[in-house]
Coordinates of C-alpha atoms in Angstrom, one line a residue:
X276 CA 185.6 57.2 56.1
X277 CA 187.0 53.9 54.6
X278 CA 189.8 53.9 52.0
X279 CA 187.4 52.7 49.4
X280 CA 184.9 55.5 50.2
X281 CA 187.6 58.1 50.1
X282 CA 188.8 56.8 46.7
X283 CA 185.3 56.9 45.3
X284 CA 184.8 60.4 46.5
X285 CA 188.1 61.7 45.1
X286 CA 187.4 60.0 41.8
X287 CA 183.9 61.5 41.7
X288 CA 185.2 65.0 42.2
X289 CA 187.7 64.6 39.3
X290 CA 184.8 63.9 37.0
X291 CA 182.1 66.0 38.6
X292 CA 181.1 69.4 37.1
X293 CA 178.1 70.2 39.3
X294 CA 179.2 70.3 43.0
X295 CA 181.3 73.2 44.4
X296 CA 184.2 70.8 45.1
X297 CA 184.1 69.4 41.6
X298 CA 184.1 72.8 40.0
X299 CA 187.0 73.9 42.3
X300 CA 189.1 70.9 41.2
X301 CA 188.5 71.9 37.5
X302 CA 189.4 75.6 38.2
X303 CA 192.6 74.6 40.0
X304 CA 193.7 72.3 37.2
X305 CA 192.9 75.0 34.6
X306 CA 194.9 77.6 36.6
X307 CA 197.8 75.2 36.8
X308 CA 197.8 74.6 33.1
X309 CA 197.8 78.3 32.2
X310 CA 200.4 79.0 34.9
X311 CA 202.7 76.3 33.4
X312 CA 202.3 77.8 29.9
X313 CA 202.9 81.4 31.0
X314 CA 205.9 80.3 33.1
X315 CA 207.5 78.5 30.1
X316 CA 207.1 81.6 27.9
X317 CA 208.7 83.9 30.6
X318 CA 211.5 81.5 31.1
X319 CA 212.7 82.0 27.5
X320 CA 213.7 85.6 28.3
X321 CA 216.8 87.0 30.0
X322 CA 215.7 87.8 33.6
X323 CA 217.5 88.5 36.8
X324 CA 218.7 85.6 39.0
X325 CA 216.0 86.2 41.5
X326 CA 213.3 86.2 38.8
X327 CA 214.8 83.0 37.4
X328 CA 214.7 81.3 40.8
X329 CA 211.1 82.4 41.2
X330 CA 210.2 80.9 37.8
X331 CA 212.0 77.7 38.8
X332 CA 210.1 77.5 42.0
X333 CA 206.7 77.9 40.2
X334 CA 207.8 75.2 37.8
X335 CA 208.6 72.9 40.7
X336 CA 205.3 73.5 42.5
X337 CA 203.3 73.1 39.3
X338 CA 205.1 69.8 38.5
X339 CA 204.5 68.5 42.0
X340 CA 200.8 69.3 41.9
X341 CA 200.5 67.7 38.5
X342 CA 202.2 64.6 39.8
X343 CA 199.9 64.4 42.8
X344 CA 196.9 64.8 40.5
X345 CA 198.2 62.0 38.2
X346 CA 198.7 59.6 41.1
X347 CA 195.3 60.4 42.6
X348 CA 193.6 59.7 39.2
X349 CA 195.5 56.5 38.9
X350 CA 194.6 55.5 42.5
X351 CA 190.9 56.1 41.9
X352 CA 190.7 54.4 38.5
X353 CA 188.8 51.2 38.3
X354 CA 191.0 49.6 35.7
X355 CA 194.5 51.1 36.2
X356 CA 196.1 49.5 33.2
X357 CA 193.3 50.8 30.9
X358 CA 193.5 54.2 32.6
X359 CA 197.3 54.5 32.0
X360 CA 196.8 53.8 28.3
X361 CA 194.1 56.5 27.8
X362 CA 195.2 59.5 25.7
X363 CA 194.4 61.9 28.6
X364 CA 196.5 59.8 31.0
X365 CA 199.4 59.8 28.5
X366 CA 199.2 63.6 28.2
X367 CA 199.1 63.9 32.0
X368 CA 202.2 61.7 32.2
X369 CA 204.0 63.9 29.7
X370 CA 203.0 66.9 31.8
X371 CA 204.9 65.7 34.8
X372 CA 208.1 64.7 33.1
X373 CA 209.6 68.3 33.3
X374 CA 209.5 67.9 37.1
X375 CA 212.6 65.7 36.8
X376 CA 214.5 68.6 35.3
X377 CA 215.1 69.9 38.8
X378 CA 215.9 66.4 40.1
X379 CA 218.5 65.5 37.4
X380 CA 220.6 66.8 34.6
X381 CA 218.2 65.7 31.9
X382 CA 217.7 69.1 30.4
X383 CA 216.1 67.7 27.2
X384 CA 213.0 67.0 29.3
X385 CA 212.4 70.8 29.5
X386 CA 210.7 70.7 26.0
X387 CA 208.0 68.5 27.4
X388 CA 206.6 71.5 29.3
X389 CA 205.0 72.9 26.1
X390 CA 202.8 69.8 25.8
X391 CA 201.0 70.7 29.0
X392 CA 198.6 72.9 26.9
X393 CA 197.1 69.6 25.6
X394 CA 195.8 68.9 29.1
X395 CA 193.0 71.3 28.1
X396 CA 191.6 68.6 25.8
X397 CA 190.1 67.0 28.8
X398 CA 187.8 70.0 29.3
X399 CA 186.7 70.0 25.6
X400 CA 185.5 66.4 25.6
X401 CA 181.8 67.5 25.9
X402 CA 179.7 70.6 26.3
X403 CA 179.6 70.5 30.1
X404 CA 181.8 73.0 31.8
X405 CA 182.2 74.0 35.4
X406 CA 180.3 77.3 34.7
X407 CA 177.5 75.5 32.9
X408 CA 176.5 73.8 29.7
X409 CA 177.2 75.4 26.3
X410 CA 175.7 74.6 22.9
X411 CA 177.4 72.2 20.5
X412 CA 178.1 75.0 18.1
X413 CA 179.9 77.0 20.7
X414 CA 181.8 73.9 21.8
X415 CA 183.1 73.5 18.2
X416 CA 184.1 77.2 18.1
X417 CA 186.0 76.7 21.4
X418 CA 187.7 73.6 19.9
X419 CA 188.7 75.6 16.8
X420 CA 190.3 78.3 19.0
X421 CA 192.1 75.7 21.1
X422 CA 193.4 73.9 18.0
X423 CA 194.9 77.1 16.6
X424 CA 196.3 78.1 20.0
X425 CA 197.8 74.7 20.6
X426 CA 199.4 74.5 17.2
X427 CA 200.9 78.0 17.4
X428 CA 202.1 77.6 21.0
X429 CA 203.6 74.1 20.6
X430 CA 205.3 74.8 17.2
X431 CA 206.6 78.1 18.5
X432 CA 208.2 76.4 21.4
X433 CA 209.7 73.6 19.3
X434 CA 211.1 76.1 16.7
X435 CA 212.6 78.2 19.5
X436 CA 214.3 75.1 20.9
X437 CA 215.7 74.2 17.4
X438 CA 216.8 77.6 16.4
X439 CA 217.8 79.7 19.4
X440 CA 221.5 78.6 19.4
X441 CA 221.9 79.1 15.6
X442 CA 219.5 81.8 14.5
X443 CA 220.1 85.4 15.7
X444 CA 216.5 86.3 14.8
X445 CA 214.9 83.7 17.1
X446 CA 215.9 84.2 20.7
X447 CA 212.7 84.4 22.7
X448 CA 209.3 82.8 22.6
X449 CA 207.8 86.0 21.0
X450 CA 210.3 85.7 18.1
X451 CA 209.2 82.1 17.5
X452 CA 205.6 83.0 18.0
X453 CA 205.8 85.7 15.4
X454 CA 207.5 83.4 12.9
X455 CA 205.0 80.6 13.5
X456 CA 202.0 82.9 13.2
X457 CA 203.3 84.4 9.9
X458 CA 204.1 80.9 8.6
X459 CA 200.7 79.4 9.6
X460 CA 198.8 82.3 8.0
X461 CA 201.0 81.9 4.8
X462 CA 201.9 85.6 4.9
X463 CA 205.6 84.8 4.8
X464 CA 207.3 88.2 5.2
X465 CA 210.7 86.6 4.9
X466 CA 212.3 88.6 7.7
X467 CA 212.8 85.5 9.8
X468 CA 213.7 82.1 8.3
X469 CA 214.8 78.8 9.9
X470 CA 218.5 78.1 9.6
X471 CA 218.7 74.6 11.0
X472 CA 217.5 71.4 9.3
X473 CA 215.3 70.7 12.4
X474 CA 213.9 74.2 12.3
X475 CA 212.9 73.7 8.6
X476 CA 211.3 70.4 9.4
X477 CA 209.3 71.9 12.2
X478 CA 208.2 74.7 9.9
X479 CA 206.9 72.1 7.5
X480 CA 205.1 70.4 10.4
X481 CA 203.5 73.7 11.4
X482 CA 202.1 74.2 7.9
X483 CA 200.9 70.7 7.6
X484 CA 199.3 70.8 11.0
X485 CA 197.4 74.0 10.1
X486 CA 196.2 72.4 6.8
X487 CA 195.1 69.2 8.4
X488 CA 193.5 70.2 11.7
X489 CA 192.0 73.7 11.3
X490 CA 189.9 73.1 8.2
X491 CA 188.6 69.8 9.8
X492 CA 187.4 71.7 12.8
X493 CA 185.9 74.5 10.7
X494 CA 184.2 71.9 8.5
X495 CA 182.5 70.4 11.5
X496 CA 181.2 73.8 12.5
X497 CA 179.8 74.5 9.0
X498 CA 178.2 71.1 8.8
X499 CA 176.6 71.6 12.2
X500 CA 175.3 75.1 11.2
X501 CA 173.8 73.7 8.0
X502 CA 172.2 70.9 9.9
X503 CA 170.7 73.3 12.4
X504 CA 169.3 75.5 9.7
X505 CA 167.2 72.5 8.5
X506 CA 165.6 72.1 11.9
X507 CA 162.8 73.9 13.8
X508 CA 162.9 75.3 17.3
X509 CA 160.9 73.1 19.7
X510 CA 162.2 72.9 23.2
X511 CA 162.0 69.5 24.8
X512 CA 160.4 69.8 28.2
X513 CA 162.5 66.9 29.6
X514 CA 166.1 67.5 28.4
X515 CA 165.9 71.0 27.0
X516 CA 167.0 70.2 23.5
X517 CA 166.0 73.2 21.4
X518 CA 166.1 72.0 17.7
X519 CA 164.4 69.0 16.1
X520 CA 163.7 67.7 12.6
X521 CA 160.6 69.1 11.0
X522 CA 158.8 65.7 11.1
X523 CA 160.0 64.7 14.6
X524 CA 157.5 63.2 17.0
X525 CA 160.0 62.3 19.8
X526 CA 163.0 64.1 21.1
X527 CA 166.1 62.4 19.5
X528 CA 168.1 63.0 22.7
X529 CA 165.8 61.6 25.4
X530 CA 162.8 60.1 23.6
X531 CA 160.3 62.4 25.1
X532 CA 157.2 63.1 23.0
X533 CA 157.2 66.6 21.5
X534 CA 154.3 68.4 19.9
X535 CA 154.5 70.4 16.8
X536 CA 152.2 71.4 14.0
X537 CA 152.4 69.3 10.9
X538 CA 151.1 70.4 7.5
X539 CA 147.8 68.7 6.7
X540 CA 146.7 68.3 10.3

């Protein structure tokens, strides 16, 4: 196989959701993302030297695999400059920065590990998943769950980084997770409060993020549900779209003629 043919095939598998190889690539990337997030959470606890070395090894392997994936996506891209500037590529780039922690003394790069959760955005772009196609309503629900999870996870990690050396009540990820959840839900028990200026600023960021992003996602779901209630169920024989306007003659998705009873006929 020529180099161009190999590049096209690899690029196809990165975007494909139907072939076994394309599904396998997606599953591997998903597992790496979840592994990276879990490894970060575990690394915030006091563990034995052997366990710490094992976590560092996992971090190194995940970072190397993310780097290989990033370079392969760049190699298979038609327009590499445009590819590098895409939001997903920028997120991928941030995801590999923590690899350099083990290669240098730049410890501040460690915080970039928490942003790996945003790599899941690539899988929420449309309703096609490696296990099949889901409805648009379900996709919106998944996006809402992701938005809440991403805000809580990211803000918890940032608050932990800001407070752990100054706040005796925030020492592990679970401490920060508890504080962030209580703050985001506006319960505010008051048993844990931020002590540093950066921690207070991040607390405000958590509240603002919850106010801005979560209602927006919920509003999209409500709007979609209202729109669906005003349609009737007629399954298009060509594309499978289930719901159409009451006066529709053609499928709005593929243009296929649909048949329905209209009052007066």
